[in-house]
Each structure stands twice: as structure tokens, then as C-alpha cells.
């Protein structure tokens, strides 16, 4: 019996073998390189060619970038510094950035008032924080609602009662909507839009002037003609982004509505705005918009541009959101109806959250394109960063400078647009985790 058992059992383990390290080829950096760079002979050839192209590009760009010219005060001095070090005079002249960085960022804004746009940027980030990241006390939302008017006051200055009177227009809209919502939802929405517009056109200015005469409180005014640089791009871009999102959502709901007039008006607005290039609408804001205002009205050009860019962006946002609404399963609408929810309740609680989640990539993509398109304002006389490059190169000290200015401006726009893209990915991952 023991001989038979010895023949059928080849090995009996009597102890545990110590854990061994995996083979070098199957762990760490070597494994990653094998799997991602050299998995096949074709991929190996492409990897080697790619590395050569990267090396070739960097070997030409890095020496140009690494230039000891930050202390130069003119293009001629840059060349003198490079010649003194025995280096090529074709390297970058970074002295122009050190000399004109404030102009590229703030335009012709008074230097002694730089603290105001800087503080306005801090207020902007603080005001957006509860909206973008949540987890803030509810009372902080009041600061978020007040932040646009505080930013306007800091940037433009003047009487504090002007932004206060403008803010009262929104209060008029909210009061009108709540007063008429129980009677008729459509009438309430129309009143909430029309009454504030009429108030802003005819009452906001005189009211602010009257209160200013009684209680003159304010700071030194700064005209829009002194705005410029990256600050101007942020003012136009952020204002249009914040205002176009709710307007685009309302247009999307209007286009999907069963009401004939509302649908046709929404479709007409969207198609007309989208069918004309942005540069044409900017010329319209610059030249023609004043003809539609009451006689004697002097409407600020920057504000006109903000309004036109907002309307242009809202038309694209409306189509993105409409795609999200179409992607929501029909059962969600039917489920809201079965619960006895009204149209606005179902949209607010069930349909719109799902549609906006689906639309996040398209919305952020539209915002990024909008922010970059703010450079088009140079064609109507506003000095954005690209417009200021011409003014800087026209000076005797920096005549002949090109790439350094464009590289600096490109880095600024890349940081802003890349941040928006990363936030979009963060929001998508957050919503996916919450739905698990």
C-alpha cells in the first residue's frame, strides 16, 4: 500500500517557499516600457522615430528659450548681452516680458489702481468656488450672487449705487415671477424677463443718479478705454460664460417646448445667431447697437461686446443642452409626470440634472472656444493681449520683437483653457462616483 501511494504522489510540500521578486521584465519601469513603447517591432520603430522628432524639436527650441536676457531694456541691449556671452543673437529676448508684463496683463489701467483688478480676480474665484466645488455654507451663496456687482464696482469704479440699482433689476424679476407663478407659469417667466429689461433701460440709470446726488459713495472711475490685455479677455470671457449658461438653458427649453410661439422664437434666435460669424456680431455691437437704444444713451463699448458675445455663446450652449435633453430617456419624463410634478419641477429635479451631466464636455468645449475668441475684439478697437503686441512692437525699444510676446500670451491662454478642461474632467469623475 505504501509503495502504491509513493508511486501516485509525486511531491508533498512540507513548508512555504519565501515570496520572490517578480522577473525584471515583468515589473516596474521595464514592464511599462515593453508594453507601451516596444510591444511590437512596428511600435518600436515608431517610438524611435518619435523620440528623434522630439529631440530635434527640443534641440532647436530649448536654446532659444534659455536666454539670459531678462534684464534687458531694449532689443539692442538683448543682442549686446548675447554677443558678450558669445551666444547667438537669434535667441529670445525676454526683457520685453519683464518690461511690459503689466501692460500685457492690465492694458492701460492706472498702475496705482492695479489692486482693484487683482482684488476683483480674488472675488471672482471666491464667488465661483461654491458653484464649482460645493461644500460651502449656504450663506456663502449670497456672496456668490453679489460678487458680479462687486467686481463691476471694483473694475469700473464710480458710484456704488449704479451696481446696486442694476442688482435691483434682478430682484424685480424674482418678485414678478413669484407673484405670477401661481397664476400662470408662462406669464410669470415672461414678466421675469421683460420687467427687469424695462427697469434697466429706463429706471436704473436715473435711480442711481438720484441716490448718488443724495449719498455720494464711490471710488475713482476708470473708463473702458483704459481696459486691455489679459484682464480684458477675462472680463469679457468670464462675463459671457456666466451669463450665457442660464440663457442657453432657457433657449434649449424654449426650443423643446410645445408652445408654438416660444418654440419658433427660440429657433429663430438660435439659427440667426449661429448663422453669422462672431466678428460680424462684434462689429454690430460696435457700430449698430446704439441705434436700438433710447436717444442720448452712451452705452459702454465693453458692455456692448459682453452682451453680444453672451448672446452668441448662448445660441451654441442651447444646442449643446438640447442634445443633452434629447439623450435623457423618455421614461424619465414619464416618471416625473407619474409623480404629479409640474413642468418646472420635473425639469429642475429630474430632467435638467441628467441633461447637463451629459452635456458637460460640450458646454466646457464651447466655453473654451468662447474664451479664445475674445481675441477678436482687436478688430473693433479694443486692446486685448494680441492688440497690445502691436502697440509694444511700435515702440523704439522693442521694434522687431515677435515670438516672445506671442509665446507669453499663448502660455496665459493655455493655463486658463487647460484649467477649464481639467475642471471638466474633475466634474465628470465626481458625477460618475456619485451615481455608483
mmCIF file of C-alpha atoms in Angstrom, residues 17-310:
data_model
loop_
_atom_site.group_PDB
_atom_site.id
_atom_site.type_symbol
_atom_site.label_atom_id
_atom_site.label_comp_id
_atom_site.label_asym_id
_atom_site.label_seq_id
_atom_site.Cartn_x
_atom_site.Cartn_y
_atom_site.Cartn_z
ATOM 1 C CA UNK A 17 8.580 28.991 -0.066
ATOM 2 C CA UNK A 18 9.603 32.597 0.634
ATOM 3 C CA UNK A 19 7.985 35.228 -1.603
ATOM 4 C CA UNK A 20 10.199 36.097 -4.555
ATOM 5 C CA UNK A 21 10.568 39.308 -6.537
ATOM 6 C CA UNK A 22 8.901 39.235 -9.980
ATOM 7 C CA UNK A 23 11.199 38.996 -13.005
ATOM 8 C CA UNK A 24 12.728 42.299 -14.079
ATOM 9 C CA UNK A 25 10.914 42.191 -17.409
ATOM 10 C CA UNK A 26 7.517 41.835 -15.704
ATOM 11 C CA UNK A 27 7.601 44.722 -13.208
ATOM 12 C CA UNK A 28 8.303 48.412 -12.827
ATOM 13 C CA UNK A 29 9.580 50.743 -15.495
ATOM 14 C CA UNK A 30 10.941 47.947 -17.676
ATOM 15 C CA UNK A 31 7.482 46.369 -17.961
ATOM 16 C CA UNK A 32 5.872 49.736 -18.759
ATOM 17 C CA UNK A 33 8.446 50.430 -21.486
ATOM 18 C CA UNK A 34 7.991 46.983 -23.011
ATOM 19 C CA UNK A 35 4.183 47.210 -23.026
ATOM 20 C CA UNK A 36 3.792 50.853 -24.085
ATOM 21 C CA UNK A 37 6.825 51.702 -26.210
ATOM 22 C CA UNK A 38 8.199 48.454 -27.660
ATOM 23 C CA UNK A 39 5.378 45.870 -27.689
ATOM 24 C CA UNK A 40 5.989 45.018 -31.379
ATOM 25 C CA UNK A 41 8.691 45.745 -33.928
ATOM 26 C CA UNK A 42 6.465 48.317 -35.682
ATOM 27 C CA UNK A 43 5.769 50.163 -32.427
ATOM 28 C CA UNK A 44 9.492 50.084 -31.646
ATOM 29 C CA UNK A 45 10.305 51.795 -34.958
ATOM 30 C CA UNK A 46 7.582 54.415 -34.397
ATOM 31 C CA UNK A 47 8.845 55.035 -30.854
ATOM 32 C CA UNK A 48 12.414 55.597 -32.068
ATOM 33 C CA UNK A 49 11.217 57.960 -34.823
ATOM 34 C CA UNK A 50 9.055 59.863 -32.341
ATOM 35 C CA UNK A 51 11.941 60.243 -29.906
ATOM 36 C CA UNK A 52 14.102 61.587 -32.714
ATOM 37 C CA UNK A 53 11.452 64.155 -33.683
ATOM 38 C CA UNK A 54 11.069 65.254 -30.037
ATOM 39 C CA UNK A 55 14.832 65.563 -29.652
ATOM 40 C CA UNK A 56 15.117 67.512 -32.925
ATOM 41 C CA UNK A 57 12.404 69.977 -31.890
ATOM 42 C CA UNK A 58 13.691 70.453 -28.349
ATOM 43 C CA UNK A 59 17.293 70.885 -29.532
ATOM 44 C CA UNK A 60 16.126 73.892 -31.527
ATOM 45 C CA UNK A 61 13.574 75.334 -29.087
ATOM 46 C CA UNK A 62 15.299 74.940 -25.711
ATOM 47 C CA UNK A 63 18.414 77.009 -26.602
ATOM 48 C CA UNK A 64 16.107 79.735 -27.891
ATOM 49 C CA UNK A 65 14.047 79.679 -24.691
ATOM 50 C CA UNK A 66 17.020 79.541 -22.292
ATOM 51 C CA UNK A 67 18.213 83.068 -22.919
ATOM 52 C CA UNK A 68 19.910 85.261 -20.261
ATOM 53 C CA UNK A 69 18.181 88.448 -21.391
ATOM 54 C CA UNK A 70 15.610 89.067 -18.658
ATOM 55 C CA UNK A 71 17.377 92.227 -17.513
ATOM 56 C CA UNK A 72 17.493 93.890 -20.937
ATOM 57 C CA UNK A 73 15.574 97.126 -21.508
ATOM 58 C CA UNK A 74 15.587 97.056 -25.329
ATOM 59 C CA UNK A 75 16.145 94.698 -28.247
ATOM 60 C CA UNK A 76 19.567 96.229 -28.885
ATOM 61 C CA UNK A 77 20.631 95.543 -25.304
ATOM 62 C CA UNK A 78 19.462 91.929 -25.653
ATOM 63 C CA UNK A 79 21.785 91.467 -28.620
ATOM 64 C CA UNK A 80 24.653 93.097 -26.756
ATOM 65 C CA UNK A 81 24.182 90.698 -23.825
ATOM 66 C CA UNK A 82 24.125 87.654 -26.120
ATOM 67 C CA UNK A 83 27.165 88.817 -28.096
ATOM 68 C CA UNK A 84 29.056 89.458 -24.883
ATOM 69 C CA UNK A 85 28.400 85.864 -23.789
ATOM 70 C CA UNK A 86 29.377 84.506 -27.189
ATOM 71 C CA UNK A 87 25.862 83.224 -27.876
ATOM 72 C CA UNK A 88 23.667 83.569 -30.934
ATOM 73 C CA UNK A 89 21.696 86.810 -31.188
ATOM 74 C CA UNK A 90 18.762 84.774 -32.536
ATOM 75 C CA UNK A 91 17.849 83.682 -29.009
ATOM 76 C CA UNK A 92 14.757 85.008 -27.256
ATOM 77 C CA UNK A 93 14.779 88.491 -25.784
ATOM 78 C CA UNK A 94 12.790 88.034 -22.575
ATOM 79 C CA UNK A 95 13.456 91.565 -21.407
ATOM 80 C CA UNK A 96 10.303 92.663 -23.212
ATOM 81 C CA UNK A 97 8.202 90.470 -20.904
ATOM 82 C CA UNK A 98 9.863 91.874 -17.789
ATOM 83 C CA UNK A 99 9.463 95.415 -19.113
ATOM 84 C CA UNK A 100 5.855 95.155 -20.387
ATOM 85 C CA UNK A 101 4.230 92.355 -18.380
ATOM 86 C CA UNK A 102 1.989 94.823 -16.555
ATOM 87 C CA UNK A 103 0.751 96.225 -19.869
ATOM 88 C CA UNK A 104 0.080 92.735 -21.238
ATOM 89 C CA UNK A 105 -1.930 91.886 -18.123
ATOM 90 C CA UNK A 106 -3.717 95.158 -17.329
ATOM 91 C CA UNK A 107 -3.584 97.174 -20.548
ATOM 92 C CA UNK A 108 -3.624 100.908 -19.823
ATOM 93 C CA UNK A 109 -5.330 100.531 -16.444
ATOM 94 C CA UNK A 110 -3.777 103.073 -13.998
ATOM 95 C CA UNK A 111 -0.799 101.441 -12.307
ATOM 96 C CA UNK A 112 -1.706 102.859 -8.893
ATOM 97 C CA UNK A 113 -5.055 101.036 -9.158
ATOM 98 C CA UNK A 114 -3.741 97.571 -10.034
ATOM 99 C CA UNK A 115 -5.025 96.397 -6.675
ATOM 100 C CA UNK A 116 -8.598 96.747 -7.944
ATOM 101 C CA UNK A 117 -8.480 94.209 -10.822
ATOM 102 C CA UNK A 118 -6.351 91.942 -8.633
ATOM 103 C CA UNK A 119 -8.958 92.078 -5.861
ATOM 104 C CA UNK A 120 -11.693 91.593 -8.483
ATOM 105 C CA UNK A 121 -9.988 88.360 -9.594
ATOM 106 C CA UNK A 122 -9.920 87.144 -5.985
ATOM 107 C CA UNK A 123 -13.623 87.993 -5.606
ATOM 108 C CA UNK A 124 -14.348 86.138 -8.859
ATOM 109 C CA UNK A 125 -12.582 82.966 -7.712
ATOM 110 C CA UNK A 126 -14.239 83.140 -4.288
ATOM 111 C CA UNK A 127 -17.658 83.719 -5.839
ATOM 112 C CA UNK A 128 -17.289 80.773 -8.225
ATOM 113 C CA UNK A 129 -15.986 78.385 -5.566
ATOM 114 C CA UNK A 130 -19.421 77.333 -4.166
ATOM 115 C CA UNK A 131 -20.759 76.847 -7.696
ATOM 116 C CA UNK A 132 -17.785 74.859 -8.972
ATOM 117 C CA UNK A 133 -16.861 72.776 -5.946
ATOM 118 C CA UNK A 134 -19.783 72.865 -3.494
ATOM 119 C CA UNK A 135 -19.303 72.005 0.212
ATOM 120 C CA UNK A 136 -19.676 75.657 1.203
ATOM 121 C CA UNK A 137 -22.113 77.123 3.767
ATOM 122 C CA UNK A 138 -25.418 78.243 2.269
ATOM 123 C CA UNK A 139 -24.834 81.800 3.429
ATOM 124 C CA UNK A 140 -21.786 81.963 1.157
ATOM 125 C CA UNK A 141 -24.076 81.707 -1.875
ATOM 126 C CA UNK A 142 -25.228 85.236 -1.063
ATOM 127 C CA UNK A 143 -21.655 86.407 -1.605
ATOM 128 C CA UNK A 144 -21.564 84.487 -4.897
ATOM 129 C CA UNK A 145 -24.707 86.301 -6.078
ATOM 130 C CA UNK A 146 -23.292 89.671 -5.042
ATOM 131 C CA UNK A 147 -19.804 89.066 -6.489
ATOM 132 C CA UNK A 148 -20.603 90.144 -10.108
ATOM 133 C CA UNK A 149 -21.800 93.557 -8.920
ATOM 134 C CA UNK A 150 -18.804 93.929 -6.602
ATOM 135 C CA UNK A 151 -16.463 93.032 -9.481
ATOM 136 C CA UNK A 152 -18.145 95.627 -11.713
ATOM 137 C CA UNK A 153 -17.731 98.243 -8.988
ATOM 138 C CA UNK A 154 -14.042 97.405 -8.498
ATOM 139 C CA UNK A 155 -13.172 97.446 -12.194
ATOM 140 C CA UNK A 156 -15.148 100.438 -13.415
ATOM 141 C CA UNK A 157 -15.357 102.374 -10.160
ATOM 142 C CA UNK A 158 -17.653 105.367 -9.926
ATOM 143 C CA UNK A 159 -20.719 105.434 -7.709
ATOM 144 C CA UNK A 160 -21.561 102.323 -5.741
ATOM 145 C CA UNK A 161 -25.256 102.958 -6.394
ATOM 146 C CA UNK A 162 -25.033 102.040 -10.082
ATOM 147 C CA UNK A 163 -24.310 98.315 -9.493
ATOM 148 C CA UNK A 164 -26.813 98.378 -6.632
ATOM 149 C CA UNK A 165 -29.533 99.743 -8.921
ATOM 150 C CA UNK A 166 -28.656 97.124 -11.553
ATOM 151 C CA UNK A 167 -28.915 94.389 -8.915
ATOM 152 C CA UNK A 168 -32.388 95.637 -8.049
ATOM 153 C CA UNK A 169 -33.442 94.672 -11.571
ATOM 154 C CA UNK A 170 -32.912 91.013 -10.720
ATOM 155 C CA UNK A 171 -34.910 91.493 -7.547
ATOM 156 C CA UNK A 172 -37.740 92.896 -9.702
ATOM 157 C CA UNK A 173 -37.596 89.797 -11.895
ATOM 158 C CA UNK A 174 -37.679 87.382 -8.938
ATOM 159 C CA UNK A 175 -40.567 89.223 -7.274
ATOM 160 C CA UNK A 176 -42.545 89.297 -10.528
ATOM 161 C CA UNK A 177 -42.001 85.579 -11.102
ATOM 162 C CA UNK A 178 -43.061 84.572 -7.601
ATOM 163 C CA UNK A 179 -46.108 86.846 -7.705
ATOM 164 C CA UNK A 180 -47.359 85.451 -11.022
ATOM 165 C CA UNK A 181 -46.158 81.845 -10.780
ATOM 166 C CA UNK A 182 -49.351 80.690 -9.078
ATOM 167 C CA UNK A 183 -51.462 82.316 -11.784
ATOM 168 C CA UNK A 184 -49.630 81.210 -14.925
ATOM 169 C CA UNK A 185 -46.088 79.860 -15.321
ATOM 170 C CA UNK A 186 -45.602 81.231 -18.830
ATOM 171 C CA UNK A 187 -46.796 84.719 -17.875
ATOM 172 C CA UNK A 188 -44.509 84.595 -14.824
ATOM 173 C CA UNK A 189 -41.470 83.738 -16.952
ATOM 174 C CA UNK A 190 -42.228 86.484 -19.496
ATOM 175 C CA UNK A 191 -42.713 89.051 -16.726
ATOM 176 C CA UNK A 192 -39.493 87.936 -15.020
ATOM 177 C CA UNK A 193 -37.597 88.688 -18.260
ATOM 178 C CA UNK A 194 -39.391 91.761 -19.606
ATOM 179 C CA UNK A 195 -39.805 93.797 -16.412
ATOM 180 C CA UNK A 196 -36.070 93.788 -15.470
ATOM 181 C CA UNK A 197 -35.134 94.807 -19.029
ATOM 182 C CA UNK A 198 -37.552 97.733 -18.946
ATOM 183 C CA UNK A 199 -36.284 98.685 -15.495
ATOM 184 C CA UNK A 200 -32.640 98.655 -16.651
ATOM 185 C CA UNK A 201 -33.398 100.685 -19.776
ATOM 186 C CA UNK A 202 -35.479 103.423 -18.212
ATOM 187 C CA UNK A 203 -35.178 103.445 -14.405
ATOM 188 C CA UNK A 204 -31.805 102.027 -13.286
ATOM 189 C CA UNK A 205 -29.718 104.994 -14.511
ATOM 190 C CA UNK A 206 -31.929 107.798 -13.163
ATOM 191 C CA UNK A 207 -32.367 105.964 -9.847
ATOM 192 C CA UNK A 208 -28.603 105.550 -9.409
ATOM 193 C CA UNK A 209 -28.009 109.210 -10.298
ATOM 194 C CA UNK A 210 -30.655 110.395 -7.834
ATOM 195 C CA UNK A 211 -29.307 108.331 -4.948
ATOM 196 C CA UNK A 212 -25.725 109.366 -5.796
ATOM 197 C CA UNK A 213 -26.767 113.001 -5.514
ATOM 198 C CA UNK A 214 -28.096 112.332 -2.008
ATOM 199 C CA UNK A 215 -25.441 109.868 -0.765
ATOM 200 C CA UNK A 216 -22.266 110.140 -2.894
ATOM 201 C CA UNK A 217 -20.329 106.946 -2.171
ATOM 202 C CA UNK A 218 -17.828 105.559 -4.656
ATOM 203 C CA UNK A 219 -14.262 105.222 -5.893
ATOM 204 C CA UNK A 220 -12.299 106.738 -8.776
ATOM 205 C CA UNK A 221 -13.930 105.818 -12.107
ATOM 206 C CA UNK A 222 -11.938 104.060 -14.828
ATOM 207 C CA UNK A 223 -13.148 104.125 -18.439
ATOM 208 C CA UNK A 224 -13.342 101.052 -20.611
ATOM 209 C CA UNK A 225 -10.842 102.651 -22.998
ATOM 210 C CA UNK A 226 -8.210 102.001 -20.320
ATOM 211 C CA UNK A 227 -9.045 98.308 -20.135
ATOM 212 C CA UNK A 228 -6.808 95.970 -22.066
ATOM 213 C CA UNK A 229 -4.507 92.987 -22.018
ATOM 214 C CA UNK A 230 -5.392 89.695 -20.431
ATOM 215 C CA UNK A 231 -7.670 91.480 -17.965
ATOM 216 C CA UNK A 232 -9.960 92.494 -20.835
ATOM 217 C CA UNK A 233 -10.096 88.905 -22.103
ATOM 218 C CA UNK A 234 -11.003 87.660 -18.617
ATOM 219 C CA UNK A 235 -13.694 90.330 -18.150
ATOM 220 C CA UNK A 236 -15.355 89.569 -21.495
ATOM 221 C CA UNK A 237 -14.839 85.800 -21.365
ATOM 222 C CA UNK A 238 -15.945 85.173 -17.787
ATOM 223 C CA UNK A 239 -18.927 87.536 -18.052
ATOM 224 C CA UNK A 240 -20.114 85.839 -21.238
ATOM 225 C CA UNK A 241 -19.593 82.353 -19.770
ATOM 226 C CA UNK A 242 -21.522 83.107 -16.580
ATOM 227 C CA UNK A 243 -24.392 84.839 -18.385
ATOM 228 C CA UNK A 244 -24.670 82.549 -21.423
ATOM 229 C CA UNK A 245 -25.162 79.302 -19.480
ATOM 230 C CA UNK A 246 -28.573 80.114 -17.926
ATOM 231 C CA UNK A 247 -29.668 81.903 -21.108
ATOM 232 C CA UNK A 248 -28.630 78.907 -23.208
ATOM 233 C CA UNK A 249 -30.557 76.538 -20.929
ATOM 234 C CA UNK A 250 -33.692 78.675 -21.280
ATOM 235 C CA UNK A 251 -33.302 78.734 -25.068
ATOM 236 C CA UNK A 252 -32.897 74.944 -25.131
ATOM 237 C CA UNK A 253 -36.058 74.508 -23.065
ATOM 238 C CA UNK A 254 -37.843 77.000 -25.302
ATOM 239 C CA UNK A 255 -36.813 75.131 -28.438
ATOM 240 C CA UNK A 256 -38.044 71.846 -26.947
ATOM 241 C CA UNK A 257 -41.298 73.425 -25.760
ATOM 242 C CA UNK A 258 -44.737 72.513 -27.102
ATOM 243 C CA UNK A 259 -45.769 76.181 -27.229
ATOM 244 C CA UNK A 260 -45.713 77.318 -30.860
ATOM 245 C CA UNK A 261 -44.635 80.937 -30.338
ATOM 246 C CA UNK A 262 -41.960 80.094 -27.745
ATOM 247 C CA UNK A 263 -40.518 77.354 -29.966
ATOM 248 C CA UNK A 264 -40.395 79.487 -33.104
ATOM 249 C CA UNK A 265 -38.860 82.461 -31.315
ATOM 250 C CA UNK A 266 -36.178 80.232 -29.755
ATOM 251 C CA UNK A 267 -35.414 78.552 -33.076
ATOM 252 C CA UNK A 268 -35.213 81.910 -34.871
ATOM 253 C CA UNK A 269 -32.853 83.352 -32.263
ATOM 254 C CA UNK A 270 -30.556 80.317 -32.263
ATOM 255 C CA UNK A 271 -30.365 79.952 -36.030
ATOM 256 C CA UNK A 272 -29.846 83.665 -36.707
ATOM 257 C CA UNK A 273 -27.100 83.997 -34.108
ATOM 258 C CA UNK A 274 -25.320 80.794 -35.140
ATOM 259 C CA UNK A 275 -25.626 81.590 -38.833
ATOM 260 C CA UNK A 276 -23.490 84.752 -38.622
ATOM 261 C CA UNK A 277 -19.770 84.848 -37.662
ATOM 262 C CA UNK A 278 -18.846 86.289 -34.291
ATOM 263 C CA UNK A 279 -16.759 89.035 -35.862
ATOM 264 C CA UNK A 280 -19.899 90.352 -37.625
ATOM 265 C CA UNK A 281 -21.774 90.490 -34.325
ATOM 266 C CA UNK A 282 -18.830 92.328 -32.766
ATOM 267 C CA UNK A 283 -18.998 94.964 -35.489
ATOM 268 C CA UNK A 284 -22.735 95.117 -34.850
ATOM 269 C CA UNK A 285 -22.086 95.744 -31.156
ATOM 270 C CA UNK A 286 -19.513 98.394 -32.035
ATOM 271 C CA UNK A 287 -21.426 100.280 -34.725
ATOM 272 C CA UNK A 288 -25.136 99.482 -34.727
ATOM 273 C CA UNK A 289 -26.264 98.605 -31.202
ATOM 274 C CA UNK A 290 -26.544 102.233 -30.136
ATOM 275 C CA UNK A 291 -29.229 102.803 -32.777
ATOM 276 C CA UNK A 292 -31.583 100.477 -30.864
ATOM 277 C CA UNK A 293 -31.129 102.319 -27.557
ATOM 278 C CA UNK A 294 -33.022 105.403 -26.333
ATOM 279 C CA UNK A 295 -31.698 108.732 -27.739
ATOM 280 C CA UNK A 296 -28.797 110.196 -25.802
ATOM 281 C CA UNK A 297 -27.762 106.844 -24.335
ATOM 282 C CA UNK A 298 -23.997 106.374 -24.134
ATOM 283 C CA UNK A 299 -23.607 102.633 -23.744
ATOM 284 C CA UNK A 300 -20.101 101.454 -22.878
ATOM 285 C CA UNK A 301 -18.404 99.565 -25.750
ATOM 286 C CA UNK A 302 -17.038 96.830 -23.497
ATOM 287 C CA UNK A 303 -20.505 96.183 -22.082
ATOM 288 C CA UNK A 304 -21.917 96.060 -25.608
ATOM 289 C CA UNK A 305 -19.313 93.466 -26.556
ATOM 290 C CA UNK A 306 -20.112 91.414 -23.447
ATOM 291 C CA UNK A 307 -23.816 91.411 -24.355
ATOM 292 C CA UNK A 308 -23.163 90.350 -27.946
ATOM 293 C CA UNK A 309 -20.644 87.643 -27.027
ATOM 294 C CA UNK A 310 -23.092 86.356 -24.393
#
